[in-house]
PDB file of C-alpha atoms in Angstrom:
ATOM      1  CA  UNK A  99       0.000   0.000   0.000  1.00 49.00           C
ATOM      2  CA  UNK A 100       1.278   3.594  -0.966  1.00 67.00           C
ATOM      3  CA  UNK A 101       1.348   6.640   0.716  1.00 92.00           C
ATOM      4  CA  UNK A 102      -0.996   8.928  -1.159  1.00 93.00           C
ATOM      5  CA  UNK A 103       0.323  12.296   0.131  1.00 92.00           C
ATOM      6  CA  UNK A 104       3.674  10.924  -1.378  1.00 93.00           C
ATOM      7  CA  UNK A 105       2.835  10.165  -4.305  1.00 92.00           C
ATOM      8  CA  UNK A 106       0.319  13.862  -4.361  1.00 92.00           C
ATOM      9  CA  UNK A 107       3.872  15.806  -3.194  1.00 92.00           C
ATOM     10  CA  UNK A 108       6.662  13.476  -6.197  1.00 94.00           C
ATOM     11  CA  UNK A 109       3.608  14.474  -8.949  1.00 93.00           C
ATOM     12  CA  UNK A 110       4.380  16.988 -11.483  1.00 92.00           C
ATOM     13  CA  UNK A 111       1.242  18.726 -11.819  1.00 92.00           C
ATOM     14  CA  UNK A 112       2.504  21.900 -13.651  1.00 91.00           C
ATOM     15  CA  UNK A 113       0.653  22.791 -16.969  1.00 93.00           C
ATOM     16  CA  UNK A 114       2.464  24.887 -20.025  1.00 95.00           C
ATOM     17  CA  UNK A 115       1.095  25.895 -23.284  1.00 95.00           C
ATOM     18  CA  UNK A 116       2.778  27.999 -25.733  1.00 97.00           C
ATOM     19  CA  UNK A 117       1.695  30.772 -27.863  1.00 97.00           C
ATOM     20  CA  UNK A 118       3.268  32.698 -30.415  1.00 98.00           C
ATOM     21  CA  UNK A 119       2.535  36.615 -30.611  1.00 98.00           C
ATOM     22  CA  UNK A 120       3.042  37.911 -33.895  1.00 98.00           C
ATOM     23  CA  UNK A 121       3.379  41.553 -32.338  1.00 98.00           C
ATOM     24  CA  UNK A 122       6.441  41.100 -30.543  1.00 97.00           C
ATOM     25  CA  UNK A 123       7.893  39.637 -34.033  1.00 97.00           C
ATOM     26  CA  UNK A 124       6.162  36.272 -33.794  1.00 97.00           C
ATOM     27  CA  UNK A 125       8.375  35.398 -30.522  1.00 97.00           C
ATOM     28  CA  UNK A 126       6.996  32.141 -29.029  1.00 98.00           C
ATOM     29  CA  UNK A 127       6.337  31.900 -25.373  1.00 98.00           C
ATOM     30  CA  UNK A 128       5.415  29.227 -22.684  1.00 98.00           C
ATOM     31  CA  UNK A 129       3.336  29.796 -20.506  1.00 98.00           C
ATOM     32  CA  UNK A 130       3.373  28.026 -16.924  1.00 97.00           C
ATOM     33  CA  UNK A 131       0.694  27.387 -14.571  1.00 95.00           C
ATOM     34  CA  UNK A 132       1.964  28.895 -11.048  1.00 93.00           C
ATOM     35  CA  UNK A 133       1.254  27.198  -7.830  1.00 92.00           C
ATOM     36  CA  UNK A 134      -0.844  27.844  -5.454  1.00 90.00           C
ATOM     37  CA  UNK A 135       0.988  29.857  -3.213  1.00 90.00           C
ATOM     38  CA  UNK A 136       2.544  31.713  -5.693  1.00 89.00           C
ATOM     39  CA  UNK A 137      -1.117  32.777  -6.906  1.00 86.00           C
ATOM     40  CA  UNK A 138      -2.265  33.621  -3.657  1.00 85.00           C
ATOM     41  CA  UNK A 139       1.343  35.649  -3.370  1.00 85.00           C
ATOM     42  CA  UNK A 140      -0.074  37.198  -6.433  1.00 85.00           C
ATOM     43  CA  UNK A 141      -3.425  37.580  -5.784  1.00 82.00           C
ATOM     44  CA  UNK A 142      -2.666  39.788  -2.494  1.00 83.00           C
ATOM     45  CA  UNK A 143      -0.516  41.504  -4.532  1.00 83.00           C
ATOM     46  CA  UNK A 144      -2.656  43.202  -6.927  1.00 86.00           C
ATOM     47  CA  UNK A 145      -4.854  44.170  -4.101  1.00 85.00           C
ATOM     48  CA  UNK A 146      -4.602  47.677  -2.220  1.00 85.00           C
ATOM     49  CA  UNK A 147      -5.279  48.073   1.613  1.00 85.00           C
ATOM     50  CA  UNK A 148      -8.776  48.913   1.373  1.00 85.00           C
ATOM     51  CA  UNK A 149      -9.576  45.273  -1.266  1.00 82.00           C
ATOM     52  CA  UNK A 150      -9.753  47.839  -4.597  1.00 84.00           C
ATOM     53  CA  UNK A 151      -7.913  46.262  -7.348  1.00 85.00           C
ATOM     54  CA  UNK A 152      -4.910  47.496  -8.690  1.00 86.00           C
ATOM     55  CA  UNK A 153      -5.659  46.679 -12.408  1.00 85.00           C
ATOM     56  CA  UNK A 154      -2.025  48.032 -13.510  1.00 89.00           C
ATOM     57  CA  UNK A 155      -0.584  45.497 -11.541  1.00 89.00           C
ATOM     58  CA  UNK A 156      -2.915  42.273 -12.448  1.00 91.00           C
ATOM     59  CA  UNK A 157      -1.516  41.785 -15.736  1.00 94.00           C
ATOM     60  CA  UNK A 158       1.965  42.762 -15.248  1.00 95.00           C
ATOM     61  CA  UNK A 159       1.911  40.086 -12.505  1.00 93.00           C
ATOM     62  CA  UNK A 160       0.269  37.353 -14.294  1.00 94.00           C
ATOM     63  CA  UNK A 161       3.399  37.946 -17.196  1.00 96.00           C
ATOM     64  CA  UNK A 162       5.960  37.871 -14.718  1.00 95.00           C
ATOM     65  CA  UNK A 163       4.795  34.657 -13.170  1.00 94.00           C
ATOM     66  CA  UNK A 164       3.961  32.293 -15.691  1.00 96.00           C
ATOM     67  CA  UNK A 165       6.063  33.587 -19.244  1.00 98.00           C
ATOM     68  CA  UNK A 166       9.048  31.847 -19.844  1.00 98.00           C
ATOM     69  CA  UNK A 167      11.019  31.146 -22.709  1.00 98.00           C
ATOM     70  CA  UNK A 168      10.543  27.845 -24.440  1.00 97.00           C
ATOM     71  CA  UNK A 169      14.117  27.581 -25.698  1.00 97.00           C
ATOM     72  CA  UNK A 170      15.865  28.401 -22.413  1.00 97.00           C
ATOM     73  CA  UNK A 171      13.394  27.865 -19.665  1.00 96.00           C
ATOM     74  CA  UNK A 172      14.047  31.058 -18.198  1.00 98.00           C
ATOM     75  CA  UNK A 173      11.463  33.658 -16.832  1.00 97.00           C
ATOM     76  CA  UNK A 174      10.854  36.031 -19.955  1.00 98.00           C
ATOM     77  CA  UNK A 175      10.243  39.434 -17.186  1.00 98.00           C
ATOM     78  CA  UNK A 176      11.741  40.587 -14.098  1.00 96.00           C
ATOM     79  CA  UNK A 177      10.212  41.449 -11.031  1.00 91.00           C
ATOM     80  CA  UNK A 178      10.277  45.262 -11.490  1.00 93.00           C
ATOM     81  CA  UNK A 179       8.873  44.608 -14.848  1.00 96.00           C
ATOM     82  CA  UNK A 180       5.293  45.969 -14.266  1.00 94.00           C
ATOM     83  CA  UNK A 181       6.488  49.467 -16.414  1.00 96.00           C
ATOM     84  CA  UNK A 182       7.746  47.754 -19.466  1.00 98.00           C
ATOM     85  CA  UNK A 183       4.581  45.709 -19.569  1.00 97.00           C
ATOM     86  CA  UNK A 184       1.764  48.210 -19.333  1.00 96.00           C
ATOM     87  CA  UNK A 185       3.778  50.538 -22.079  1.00 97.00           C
ATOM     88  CA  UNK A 186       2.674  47.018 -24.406  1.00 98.00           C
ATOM     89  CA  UNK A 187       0.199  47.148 -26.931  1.00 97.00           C
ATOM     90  CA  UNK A 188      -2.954  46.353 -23.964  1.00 96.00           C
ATOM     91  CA  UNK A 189      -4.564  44.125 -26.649  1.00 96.00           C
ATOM     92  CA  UNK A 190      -1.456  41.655 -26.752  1.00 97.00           C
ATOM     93  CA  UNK A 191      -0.736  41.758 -23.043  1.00 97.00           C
ATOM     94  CA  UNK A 192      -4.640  40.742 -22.374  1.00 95.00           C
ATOM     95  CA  UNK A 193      -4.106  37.320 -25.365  1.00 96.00           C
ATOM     96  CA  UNK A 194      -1.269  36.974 -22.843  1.00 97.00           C
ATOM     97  CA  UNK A 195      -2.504  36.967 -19.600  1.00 95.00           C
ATOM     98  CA  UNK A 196      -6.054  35.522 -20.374  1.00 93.00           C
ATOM     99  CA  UNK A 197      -3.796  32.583 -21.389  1.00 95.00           C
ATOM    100  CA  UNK A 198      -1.787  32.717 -17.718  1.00 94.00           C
ATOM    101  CA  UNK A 199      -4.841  32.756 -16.292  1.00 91.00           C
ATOM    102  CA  UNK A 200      -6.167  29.761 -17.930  1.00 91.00           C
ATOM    103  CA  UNK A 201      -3.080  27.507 -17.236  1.00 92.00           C
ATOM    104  CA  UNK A 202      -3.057  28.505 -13.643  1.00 88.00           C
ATOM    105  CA  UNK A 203      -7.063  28.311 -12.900  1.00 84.00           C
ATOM    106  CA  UNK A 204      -7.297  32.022 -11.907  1.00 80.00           C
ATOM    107  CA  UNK A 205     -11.259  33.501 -13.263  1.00 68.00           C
ATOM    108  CA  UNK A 206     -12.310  36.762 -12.758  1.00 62.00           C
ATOM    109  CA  UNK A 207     -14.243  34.885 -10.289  1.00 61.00           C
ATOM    110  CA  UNK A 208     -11.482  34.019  -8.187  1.00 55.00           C
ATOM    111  CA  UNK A 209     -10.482  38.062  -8.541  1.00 57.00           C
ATOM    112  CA  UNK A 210     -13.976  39.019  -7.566  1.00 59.00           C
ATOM    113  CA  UNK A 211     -13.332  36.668  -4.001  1.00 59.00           C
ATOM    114  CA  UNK A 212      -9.958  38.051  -3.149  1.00 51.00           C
ATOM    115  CA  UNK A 213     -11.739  41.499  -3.207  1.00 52.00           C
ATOM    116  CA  UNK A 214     -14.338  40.098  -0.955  1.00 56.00           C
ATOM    117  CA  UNK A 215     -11.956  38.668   1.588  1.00 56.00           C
ATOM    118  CA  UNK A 216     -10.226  41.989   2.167  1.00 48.00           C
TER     119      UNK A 216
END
């Protein structure tokens, strides 16, 4: 007989998909789900004191988590990236995140709760 939390903690549970965005001169990326403390690290992030959402942060944070580059593995952004992201074309940063999101199970819903909680 196993040990189930064992074999839970040795699994490899991480999702990636990989997009290309023609904008940014058809550069592929690969996108990696985070886990789930580093989306609840995020998630408090992008909130103020008072539970308002800091919307120029959501994105930013959602790139600098999960983009990496396929060829390398590295991250793609830096922490301190947030600038450099929201001066992107907003319609190529959303393809981007919405796809974050989706690898790493974040909905608006789950948004909508953190802003609820605080």
């Amino acid at each position: 007989m196993g040990n189930l939390r064992e074999q839970i903690a040795e699994t490899n549970d991480e999702s990636r998909t990989r997009i290309t965005v023609p904008e940014w001169g058809n550069v592929d990326l690969e996108i990696r789900s985070m886990s789930a403390g580093d989306r609840a690290m995020m998630l408090n992030r992008i909130m103020d004191d008072n539970g308002k959402l800091k919307t120029q942060h959501l994105y930013p944070q959602m790139l600098i988590k999960t983009v990496y580059d396929p060829t390398d593995g590295q991250p793609v952004f830096k922490s301190d990236d947030t600038d450099l992201i929201n001066s992107k074309n907003a319609s190529v940063v959303e393809r981007i995140a919405t796809a974050a999101m989706q690898t790493s199970g974040i909905s608006e819903d789950a948004i909508e709760e953190k802003k609820d909680d605080s």
